[in-house]
Amino acid sequence: MDYTASRLDKCFAALKAENRPGLGIFVTAGDPDQETSLAILKALPGAGADMIEFGMPFSDPMADGPSIQASSLRALKAGASLAKTIDLVRKFREEDQTTPVVLMGYYNPIYIYGVERFLTDAISAGADGLIVVDLPPEEDDELCVPAVKRGLPFVRLATPTTDDARLPKVLTNTSGFIYYVSITGITGTAEVPIDMVRAAVGRLRTHTDLPIGVGFGIKTREHAAAIGSVADACIVGTAVVNALAGSLDSNDKAGPDTVKAVTDLVSELAKGVREARG
Amino acid sequence: MASATPAPNSFRTGPDENGHFGIFGGRYVAETLMPLILEVEKAYLTAKGDPDFWAEMEYYRKHYIGRPSALYFAPRLTEHFGGAKLYFKRDELNHTGAHKINNVMGQALLAKRMGKTKIIAETGAGQHGVATATACALFGMECEVFMGAEDVKRQKPNVDRMRLLGAKVVPVTSGSSTLKDAMNEALRYWVSKADTHFYIIGTAAGPHPYPAMVRDFQCIIGEETRWQLEEAEGKLPDALVACIGGGSNAIGLFHPFLDDPSVEIFGVEAAGHGIPSGEHAASLTGGNPGVLHGNRTYLLQDDDGQITEAHSISAGLDYPGIGPEHSWLHESGRVKYVSATDTEALEAFALCAKLEGIIPALEPSHALAYVSTMIGDMDKDKIVVMNLCGRGDKDLDAVIPRLEKMGKL
Ligand SMILES: Cc1ncc(COP(=O)(O)O)c(C=O)c1O
């Protein structure tokens, strides 16, 4: 395995040594513009993010709620593209060689970019994994198998509707970590009761040794602490994107406090994951 | 592209067990949705092999939809064009005025068997929404129809129909507020309501098993055409023509004839302001393969793989994709895909009303526009069957001012 492929493993190993859950932060690449997006990306590790889910904007984000949809459209309106997203990763990687960046999005932009070309460029830019929402195991030949062959982990979603019969199928070819998503399956919807998450994570652990990240619905330090008590990582997207959106002017342009709006929330959440097992 | 795919022995065996028609189709959906579509697939496979299911379908087809629909020889248009004989498959005579009910009835009966009591649907023009609301009223099911906020404004009469039928119309404001966004929203909503809700997709698109299932329910169009023409003329048609939005009325007419090589088949996409203008809804003529709404198919998209907006005067054709089986039939060369502009469709609309006393929907007016370009060159003993898949009452608000401006009224 090459260096980029192991950055995620190293991250989870370090977290384990520290005996705390990690904090994964989702932001959409190019939201609200390329320059601000890069500034946010660079500020995330310092604010307490252990890894970054970097959204590749798509016009039709079928599995996302209104906040992340809006963020995707803002980015596209400001000129985002897959090539520019990869470029942001490259620029981030010039300064930060440890924080894993997982590219997250939908298949069509990758398919149009070209699977092999995408893998080459993403790996050379320093990406550490892929989450491609609309590629279930049934379509593994498209991207998952080629990615894993080249050492780029393919992180898969598991949901409450993924039953014990289906889980092994979902776990085949999955690497990096497992991303457990809440009941509704759409980003930005209601908080999930902690007991349900505990039971679900427990069920997942009987099927896999991979680290388990839990996402969808975490908004506060307290919630991060609660989820973090049962998961290997908390993944926060909608709340971060909302914080960013709240800092924009009426034309969706970055305000003076846009980066700070994001890092303030991330710092709070970072305290949460540090309290999780206290 | 056409030569890249070797001709199969039969064009009627698809899809494979994973829902692929060649490289098209499939199940490109989030894991959250997978268990749902696997459940639909399982239930559909069981129903498909159950004579009781088809007996129930047959009952509603006959007594509620009003099938078989007439196969009508159009004498004055035939004379006007001066070539082959033109027949209309009159699916505009179905209850609710279009072919959409053929599919809705099948899926509603399937939902009932699965014990689902609540139905969701997406709609553009509102025809599929009206058909779904109708079946829900009939079976006492709750119905929610997702419709782009723009379309809610453009298609008020159908919105009112759905409300009268007891359905809740949910305006969708995300994305471009049109049909593709309504479908995104319906899929999102479905994921959160999987236990109780069934999603009735309105065209032969979406993730497997929808393209195959919708096709199977619409195939009654072609099956009837086959025996009706045998009765009327004692032979097969020489050409079939149908309009294409997502492709359900077209595949319903085409599929039973795909393995009859003497039958030429034409699918007519909406060219809007013309293909070169970029403002059209012709995914095959003016798009390229991509992945959206759970399947790989031809799409209107930019260089970055972002979906672009479709344009057509006909809200029912205004979709940036097309059912995956059509993409496969296109690349295999079995079906020829052509297009007609807004203006050409409007002219055909007016002509059909004047010469046959039938006011067609704008969607099949595109098919008639293409017929008008080819039928005159065919011998008089040849036969063309066109799917008149909807009636035009719903379109008068859009059409009348345009026809007045064109001096056609
Ligand atoms: C009358 C009519 N024809 C055609 C269509 C297009 O759909 P399809 O291509 O699935 O037949 C519609 C869609 O609303 C319609 O109402």
mmCIF file with all atom_site columns, N, CA and C and ligand atoms in Angstrom, chain B residues 97-100 123-128 179 202-204 214 218 243-251 314-317 326 361-364 387-391 394-395, ligand 1:
data_model
loop_
_atom_site.group_PDB
_atom_site.id
_atom_site.type_symbol
_atom_site.label_atom_id
_atom_site.label_alt_id
_atom_site.label_comp_id
_atom_site.label_asym_id
_atom_site.label_entity_id
_atom_site.label_seq_id
_atom_site.pdbx_PDB_ins_code
_atom_site.Cartn_x
_atom_site.Cartn_y
_atom_site.Cartn_z
_atom_site.occupancy
_atom_site.B_iso_or_equiv
_atom_site.pdbx_formal_charge
_atom_site.auth_seq_id
_atom_site.auth_comp_id
_atom_site.auth_asym_id
_atom_site.auth_atom_id
_atom_site.pdbx_PDB_model_num
ATOM   1   N N  . GLY B 1 97  ? -56.973 10.332 -19.763 1.00 0.00 ? 97  GLY B N  1
ATOM   2   C CA . GLY B 1 97  ? -56.525 11.015 -20.977 1.00 0.00 ? 97  GLY B CA 1
ATOM   3   C C  . GLY B 1 97  ? -55.117 10.779 -21.461 1.00 0.00 ? 97  GLY B C  1
ATOM   4   N N  . ALA B 1 98  ? -54.463 9.760  -20.965 1.00 0.00 ? 98  ALA B N  1
ATOM   5   C CA . ALA B 1 98  ? -53.121 9.457  -21.465 1.00 0.00 ? 98  ALA B CA 1
ATOM   6   C C  . ALA B 1 98  ? -52.761 8.008  -21.132 1.00 0.00 ? 98  ALA B C  1
ATOM   7   N N  . HIS B 1 99  ? -51.593 7.594  -21.622 1.00 0.00 ? 99  HIS B N  1
ATOM   8   C CA . HIS B 1 99  ? -51.129 6.229  -21.363 1.00 0.00 ? 99  HIS B CA 1
ATOM   9   C C  . HIS B 1 99  ? -50.654 6.023  -19.938 1.00 0.00 ? 99  HIS B C  1
ATOM   10  N N  . LYS B 1 100 ? -50.434 7.099  -19.216 1.00 0.00 ? 100 LYS B N  1
ATOM   11  C CA . LYS B 1 100 ? -49.813 6.999  -17.893 1.00 0.00 ? 100 LYS B CA 1
ATOM   12  C C  . LYS B 1 100 ? -50.552 6.025  -16.973 1.00 0.00 ? 100 LYS B C  1
ATOM   13  N N  . THR B 1 123 ? -44.179 14.238 -10.756 1.00 0.00 ? 123 THR B N  1
ATOM   14  C CA . THR B 1 123 ? -44.842 14.535 -12.011 1.00 0.00 ? 123 THR B CA 1
ATOM   15  C C  . THR B 1 123 ? -44.281 15.813 -12.599 1.00 0.00 ? 123 THR B C  1
ATOM   16  N N  . GLY B 1 124 ? -44.319 15.901 -13.916 1.00 0.00 ? 124 GLY B N  1
ATOM   17  C CA . GLY B 1 124 ? -43.860 17.111 -14.595 1.00 0.00 ? 124 GLY B CA 1
ATOM   18  C C  . GLY B 1 124 ? -45.075 17.869 -15.095 1.00 0.00 ? 124 GLY B C  1
ATOM   19  N N  . ALA B 1 125 ? -45.658 17.357 -16.164 1.00 0.00 ? 125 ALA B N  1
ATOM   20  C CA . ALA B 1 125 ? -46.849 17.984 -16.723 1.00 0.00 ? 125 ALA B CA 1
ATOM   21  C C  . ALA B 1 125 ? -48.051 17.789 -15.806 1.00 0.00 ? 125 ALA B C  1
ATOM   22  N N  . GLY B 1 126 ? -47.988 16.784 -14.986 1.00 0.00 ? 126 GLY B N  1
ATOM   23  C CA . GLY B 1 126 ? -49.117 16.510 -14.104 1.00 0.00 ? 126 GLY B CA 1
ATOM   24  C C  . GLY B 1 126 ? -49.932 15.315 -14.551 1.00 0.00 ? 126 GLY B C  1
ATOM   25  N N  . GLN B 1 127 ? -49.651 14.770 -15.754 1.00 0.00 ? 127 GLN B N  1
ATOM   26  C CA . GLN B 1 127 ? -50.432 13.630 -16.242 1.00 0.00 ? 127 GLN B CA 1
ATOM   27  C C  . GLN B 1 127 ? -50.205 12.377 -15.392 1.00 0.00 ? 127 GLN B C  1
ATOM   28  N N  . HIS B 1 128 ? -48.947 12.123 -15.077 1.00 0.00 ? 128 HIS B N  1
ATOM   29  C CA . HIS B 1 128 ? -48.658 10.967 -14.224 1.00 0.00 ? 128 HIS B CA 1
ATOM   30  C C  . HIS B 1 128 ? -49.196 11.198 -12.814 1.00 0.00 ? 128 HIS B C  1
ATOM   31  N N  . LEU B 1 179 ? -39.061 18.813 -13.192 1.00 0.00 ? 179 LEU B N  1
ATOM   32  C CA . LEU B 1 179 ? -39.296 17.382 -13.050 1.00 0.00 ? 179 LEU B CA 1
ATOM   33  C C  . LEU B 1 179 ? -38.133 16.607 -12.421 1.00 0.00 ? 179 LEU B C  1
ATOM   34  N N  . GLY B 1 202 ? -43.123 7.398  -12.901 1.00 0.00 ? 202 GLY B N  1
ATOM   35  C CA . GLY B 1 202 ? -44.037 7.648  -14.014 1.00 0.00 ? 202 GLY B CA 1
ATOM   36  C C  . GLY B 1 202 ? -43.524 7.338  -15.401 1.00 0.00 ? 202 GLY B C  1
ATOM   37  N N  . THR B 1 203 ? -42.269 6.930  -15.519 1.00 0.00 ? 203 THR B N  1
ATOM   38  C CA . THR B 1 203 ? -41.779 6.616  -16.851 1.00 0.00 ? 203 THR B CA 1
ATOM   39  C C  . THR B 1 203 ? -40.799 5.455  -16.757 1.00 0.00 ? 203 THR B C  1
ATOM   40  N N  . ALA B 1 204 ? -40.350 4.979  -17.919 1.00 0.00 ? 204 ALA B N  1
ATOM   41  C CA . ALA B 1 204 ? -39.514 3.772  -17.943 1.00 0.00 ? 204 ALA B CA 1
ATOM   42  C C  . ALA B 1 204 ? -38.069 4.108  -17.615 1.00 0.00 ? 204 ALA B C  1
ATOM   43  N N  . VAL B 1 214 ? -42.113 -0.758 -15.651 1.00 0.00 ? 214 VAL B N  1
ATOM   44  C CA . VAL B 1 214 ? -42.969 0.218  -16.332 1.00 0.00 ? 214 VAL B CA 1
ATOM   45  C C  . VAL B 1 214 ? -43.180 -0.220 -17.787 1.00 0.00 ? 214 VAL B C  1
ATOM   46  N N  . GLN B 1 218 ? -46.681 -1.041 -19.785 1.00 0.00 ? 218 GLN B N  1
ATOM   47  C CA . GLN B 1 218 ? -47.067 -0.266 -20.971 1.00 0.00 ? 218 GLN B CA 1
ATOM   48  C C  . GLN B 1 218 ? -47.120 -1.116 -22.240 1.00 0.00 ? 218 GLN B C  1
ATOM   49  N N  . CYS B 1 243 ? -43.545 9.456  -29.343 1.00 0.00 ? 243 CYS B N  1
ATOM   50  C CA . CYS B 1 243 ? -42.749 10.514 -28.715 1.00 0.00 ? 243 CYS B CA 1
ATOM   51  C C  . CYS B 1 243 ? -42.049 9.972  -27.480 1.00 0.00 ? 243 CYS B C  1
ATOM   52  N N  . ILE B 1 244 ? -40.988 10.684 -27.081 1.00 0.00 ? 244 ILE B N  1
ATOM   53  C CA . ILE B 1 244 ? -40.187 10.222 -25.946 1.00 0.00 ? 244 ILE B CA 1
ATOM   54  C C  . ILE B 1 244 ? -39.920 11.333 -24.951 1.00 0.00 ? 244 ILE B C  1
ATOM   55  N N  . GLY B 1 245 ? -40.415 11.139 -23.736 1.00 0.00 ? 245 GLY B N  1
ATOM   56  C CA . GLY B 1 245 ? -40.009 11.987 -22.622 1.00 0.00 ? 245 GLY B CA 1
ATOM   57  C C  . GLY B 1 245 ? -39.004 11.158 -21.847 1.00 0.00 ? 245 GLY B C  1
ATOM   58  N N  . GLY B 1 246 ? -39.527 10.302 -20.976 1.00 0.00 ? 246 GLY B N  1
ATOM   59  C CA . GLY B 1 246 ? -38.689 9.286  -20.346 1.00 0.00 ? 246 GLY B CA 1
ATOM   60  C C  . GLY B 1 246 ? -38.734 8.001  -21.159 1.00 0.00 ? 246 GLY B C  1
ATOM   61  N N  . GLY B 1 247 ? -39.758 7.875  -21.995 1.00 0.00 ? 247 GLY B N  1
ATOM   62  C CA . GLY B 1 247 ? -39.803 6.767  -22.929 1.00 0.00 ? 247 GLY B CA 1
ATOM   63  C C  . GLY B 1 247 ? -40.806 5.673  -22.639 1.00 0.00 ? 247 GLY B C  1
ATOM   64  N N  . SER B 1 248 ? -41.809 5.925  -21.776 1.00 0.00 ? 248 SER B N  1
ATOM   65  C CA . SER B 1 248 ? -42.699 4.818  -21.403 1.00 0.00 ? 248 SER B CA 1
ATOM   66  C C  . SER B 1 248 ? -43.750 4.498  -22.460 1.00 0.00 ? 248 SER B C  1
ATOM   67  N N  . ASN B 1 249 ? -44.360 5.530  -23.056 1.00 0.00 ? 249 ASN B N  1
ATOM   68  C CA . ASN B 1 249 ? -45.355 5.198  -24.087 1.00 0.00 ? 249 ASN B CA 1
ATOM   69  C C  . ASN B 1 249 ? -44.662 4.574  -25.284 1.00 0.00 ? 249 ASN B C  1
ATOM   70  N N  . ALA B 1 250 ? -43.459 5.067  -25.574 1.00 0.00 ? 250 ALA B N  1
ATOM   71  C CA . ALA B 1 250 ? -42.720 4.567  -26.733 1.00 0.00 ? 250 ALA B CA 1
ATOM   72  C C  . ALA B 1 250 ? -42.310 3.105  -26.540 1.00 0.00 ? 250 ALA B C  1
ATOM   73  N N  . ILE B 1 251 ? -41.738 2.788  -25.388 1.00 0.00 ? 251 ILE B N  1
ATOM   74  C CA . ILE B 1 251 ? -41.288 1.403  -25.199 1.00 0.00 ? 251 ILE B CA 1
ATOM   75  C C  . ILE B 1 251 ? -42.496 0.471  -25.160 1.00 0.00 ? 251 ILE B C  1
ATOM   76  N N  . SER B 1 314 ? -43.518 21.144 -24.423 1.00 0.00 ? 314 SER B N  1
ATOM   77  C CA . SER B 1 314 ? -44.301 20.093 -23.799 1.00 0.00 ? 314 SER B CA 1
ATOM   78  C C  . SER B 1 314 ? -43.688 19.720 -22.460 1.00 0.00 ? 314 SER B C  1
ATOM   79  N N  . ALA B 1 315 ? -44.421 20.022 -21.381 1.00 0.00 ? 315 ALA B N  1
ATOM   80  C CA . ALA B 1 315 ? -43.886 19.738 -20.042 1.00 0.00 ? 315 ALA B CA 1
ATOM   81  C C  . ALA B 1 315 ? -43.644 18.247 -19.854 1.00 0.00 ? 315 ALA B C  1
ATOM   82  N N  . GLY B 1 316 ? -44.391 17.400 -20.589 1.00 0.00 ? 316 GLY B N  1
ATOM   83  C CA . GLY B 1 316 ? -44.239 15.958 -20.439 1.00 0.00 ? 316 GLY B CA 1
ATOM   84  C C  . GLY B 1 316 ? -42.964 15.406 -21.071 1.00 0.00 ? 316 GLY B C  1
ATOM   85  N N  . LEU B 1 317 ? -42.312 16.195 -21.905 1.00 0.00 ? 317 LEU B N  1
ATOM   86  C CA . LEU B 1 317 ? -41.074 15.740 -22.552 1.00 0.00 ? 317 LEU B CA 1
ATOM   87  C C  . LEU B 1 317 ? -39.848 16.434 -21.959 1.00 0.00 ? 317 LEU B C  1
ATOM   88  N N  . HIS B 1 326 ? -33.990 2.617  -24.015 1.00 0.00 ? 326 HIS B N  1
ATOM   89  C CA . HIS B 1 326 ? -33.897 3.398  -25.255 1.00 0.00 ? 326 HIS B CA 1
ATOM   90  C C  . HIS B 1 326 ? -32.439 3.701  -25.601 1.00 0.00 ? 326 HIS B C  1
ATOM   91  N N  . ALA B 1 361 ? -52.377 15.670 -27.346 1.00 0.00 ? 361 ALA B N  1
ATOM   92  C CA . ALA B 1 361 ? -51.477 16.342 -26.400 1.00 0.00 ? 361 ALA B CA 1
ATOM   93  C C  . ALA B 1 361 ? -50.254 16.842 -27.171 1.00 0.00 ? 361 ALA B C  1
ATOM   94  N N  . LEU B 1 362 ? -49.540 17.785 -26.572 1.00 0.00 ? 362 LEU B N  1
ATOM   95  C CA . LEU B 1 362 ? -48.322 18.294 -27.217 1.00 0.00 ? 362 LEU B CA 1
ATOM   96  C C  . LEU B 1 362 ? -47.276 17.197 -27.383 1.00 0.00 ? 362 LEU B C  1
ATOM   97  N N  . GLU B 1 363 ? -47.261 16.232 -26.463 1.00 0.00 ? 363 GLU B N  1
ATOM   98  C CA . GLU B 1 363 ? -46.249 15.181 -26.535 1.00 0.00 ? 363 GLU B CA 1
ATOM   99  C C  . GLU B 1 363 ? -46.397 14.375 -27.836 1.00 0.00 ? 363 GLU B C  1
ATOM   100 N N  . PRO B 1 364 ? -47.542 13.708 -28.085 1.00 0.00 ? 364 PRO B N  1
ATOM   101 C CA . PRO B 1 364 ? -47.668 12.982 -29.356 1.00 0.00 ? 364 PRO B CA 1
ATOM   102 C C  . PRO B 1 364 ? -47.694 13.895 -30.579 1.00 0.00 ? 364 PRO B C  1
ATOM   103 N N  . ASN B 1 387 ? -48.347 6.361  -31.890 1.00 0.00 ? 387 ASN B N  1
ATOM   104 C CA . ASN B 1 387 ? -48.984 6.319  -30.576 1.00 0.00 ? 387 ASN B CA 1
ATOM   105 C C  . ASN B 1 387 ? -49.539 7.706  -30.236 1.00 0.00 ? 387 ASN B C  1
ATOM   106 N N  . LEU B 1 388 ? -50.866 7.796  -30.245 1.00 0.00 ? 388 LEU B N  1
ATOM   107 C CA . LEU B 1 388 ? -51.507 9.049  -29.845 1.00 0.00 ? 388 LEU B CA 1
ATOM   108 C C  . LEU B 1 388 ? -51.752 8.914  -28.334 1.00 0.00 ? 388 LEU B C  1
ATOM   109 N N  . CYS B 1 389 ? -50.681 9.174  -27.574 1.00 0.00 ? 389 CYS B N  1
ATOM   110 C CA . CYS B 1 389 ? -50.655 8.728  -26.179 1.00 0.00 ? 389 CYS B CA 1
ATOM   111 C C  . CYS B 1 389 ? -51.329 9.659  -25.192 1.00 0.00 ? 389 CYS B C  1
ATOM   112 N N  . GLY B 1 390 ? -51.837 10.815 -25.676 1.00 0.00 ? 390 GLY B N  1
ATOM   113 C CA . GLY B 1 390 ? -52.509 11.698 -24.725 1.00 0.00 ? 390 GLY B CA 1
ATOM   114 C C  . GLY B 1 390 ? -53.361 12.725 -25.454 1.00 0.00 ? 390 GLY B C  1
ATOM   115 N N  . ARG B 1 391 ? -54.375 13.223 -24.760 1.00 0.00 ? 391 ARG B N  1
ATOM   116 C CA . ARG B 1 391 ? -55.221 14.241 -25.389 1.00 0.00 ? 391 ARG B CA 1
ATOM   117 C C  . ARG B 1 391 ? -54.789 15.629 -24.936 1.00 0.00 ? 391 ARG B C  1
ATOM   118 N N  . LYS B 1 394 ? -55.230 19.570 -21.685 1.00 0.00 ? 394 LYS B N  1
ATOM   119 C CA . LYS B 1 394 ? -54.319 20.123 -20.690 1.00 0.00 ? 394 LYS B CA 1
ATOM   120 C C  . LYS B 1 394 ? -53.392 21.186 -21.273 1.00 0.00 ? 394 LYS B C  1
ATOM   121 N N  . ASP B 1 395 ? -53.244 21.187 -22.594 1.00 0.00 ? 395 ASP B N  1
ATOM   122 C CA . ASP B 1 395 ? -52.232 22.035 -23.230 1.00 0.00 ? 395 ASP B CA 1
ATOM   123 C C  . ASP B 1 395 ? -52.779 23.335 -23.810 1.00 0.00 ? 395 ASP B C  1
HETATM 124 C C1 . LIG C 2 .   ? -49.398 12.447 -23.046 1.00 0.00 ? 1   LIG C C1 1
HETATM 125 C C2 . LIG C 2 .   ? -47.993 12.205 -22.672 1.00 0.00 ? 1   LIG C C2 1
HETATM 126 N N1 . LIG C 2 .   ? -47.178 11.631 -23.561 1.00 0.00 ? 1   LIG C N1 1
HETATM 127 C C3 . LIG C 2 .   ? -45.891 11.387 -23.293 1.00 0.00 ? 1   LIG C C3 1
HETATM 128 C C4 . LIG C 2 .   ? -45.333 11.734 -22.098 1.00 0.00 ? 1   LIG C C4 1
HETATM 129 C C5 . LIG C 2 .   ? -43.876 11.463 -21.892 1.00 0.00 ? 1   LIG C C5 1
HETATM 130 O O1 . LIG C 2 .   ? -43.613 10.380 -21.099 1.00 0.00 ? 1   LIG C O1 1
HETATM 131 P P1 . LIG C 2 .   ? -43.128 8.985  -21.712 1.00 0.00 ? 1   LIG C P1 1
HETATM 132 O O2 . LIG C 2 .   ? -41.992 9.259  -22.617 1.00 0.00 ? 1   LIG C O2 1
HETATM 133 O O3 . LIG C 2 .   ? -42.746 8.221  -20.508 1.00 0.00 ? 1   LIG C O3 1
HETATM 134 O O4 . LIG C 2 .   ? -44.257 8.366  -22.438 1.00 0.00 ? 1   LIG C O4 1
HETATM 135 C C6 . LIG C 2 .   ? -46.139 12.334 -21.112 1.00 0.00 ? 1   LIG C C6 1
HETATM 136 C C7 . LIG C 2 .   ? -45.580 12.712 -19.807 1.00 0.00 ? 1   LIG C C7 1
HETATM 137 O O5 . LIG C 2 .   ? -46.140 13.422 -19.022 1.00 0.00 ? 1   LIG C O5 1
HETATM 138 C C8 . LIG C 2 .   ? -47.508 12.573 -21.424 1.00 0.00 ? 1   LIG C C8 1
HETATM 139 O O6 . LIG C 2 .   ? -48.302 13.150 -20.527 1.00 0.00 ? 1   LIG C O6 1
#
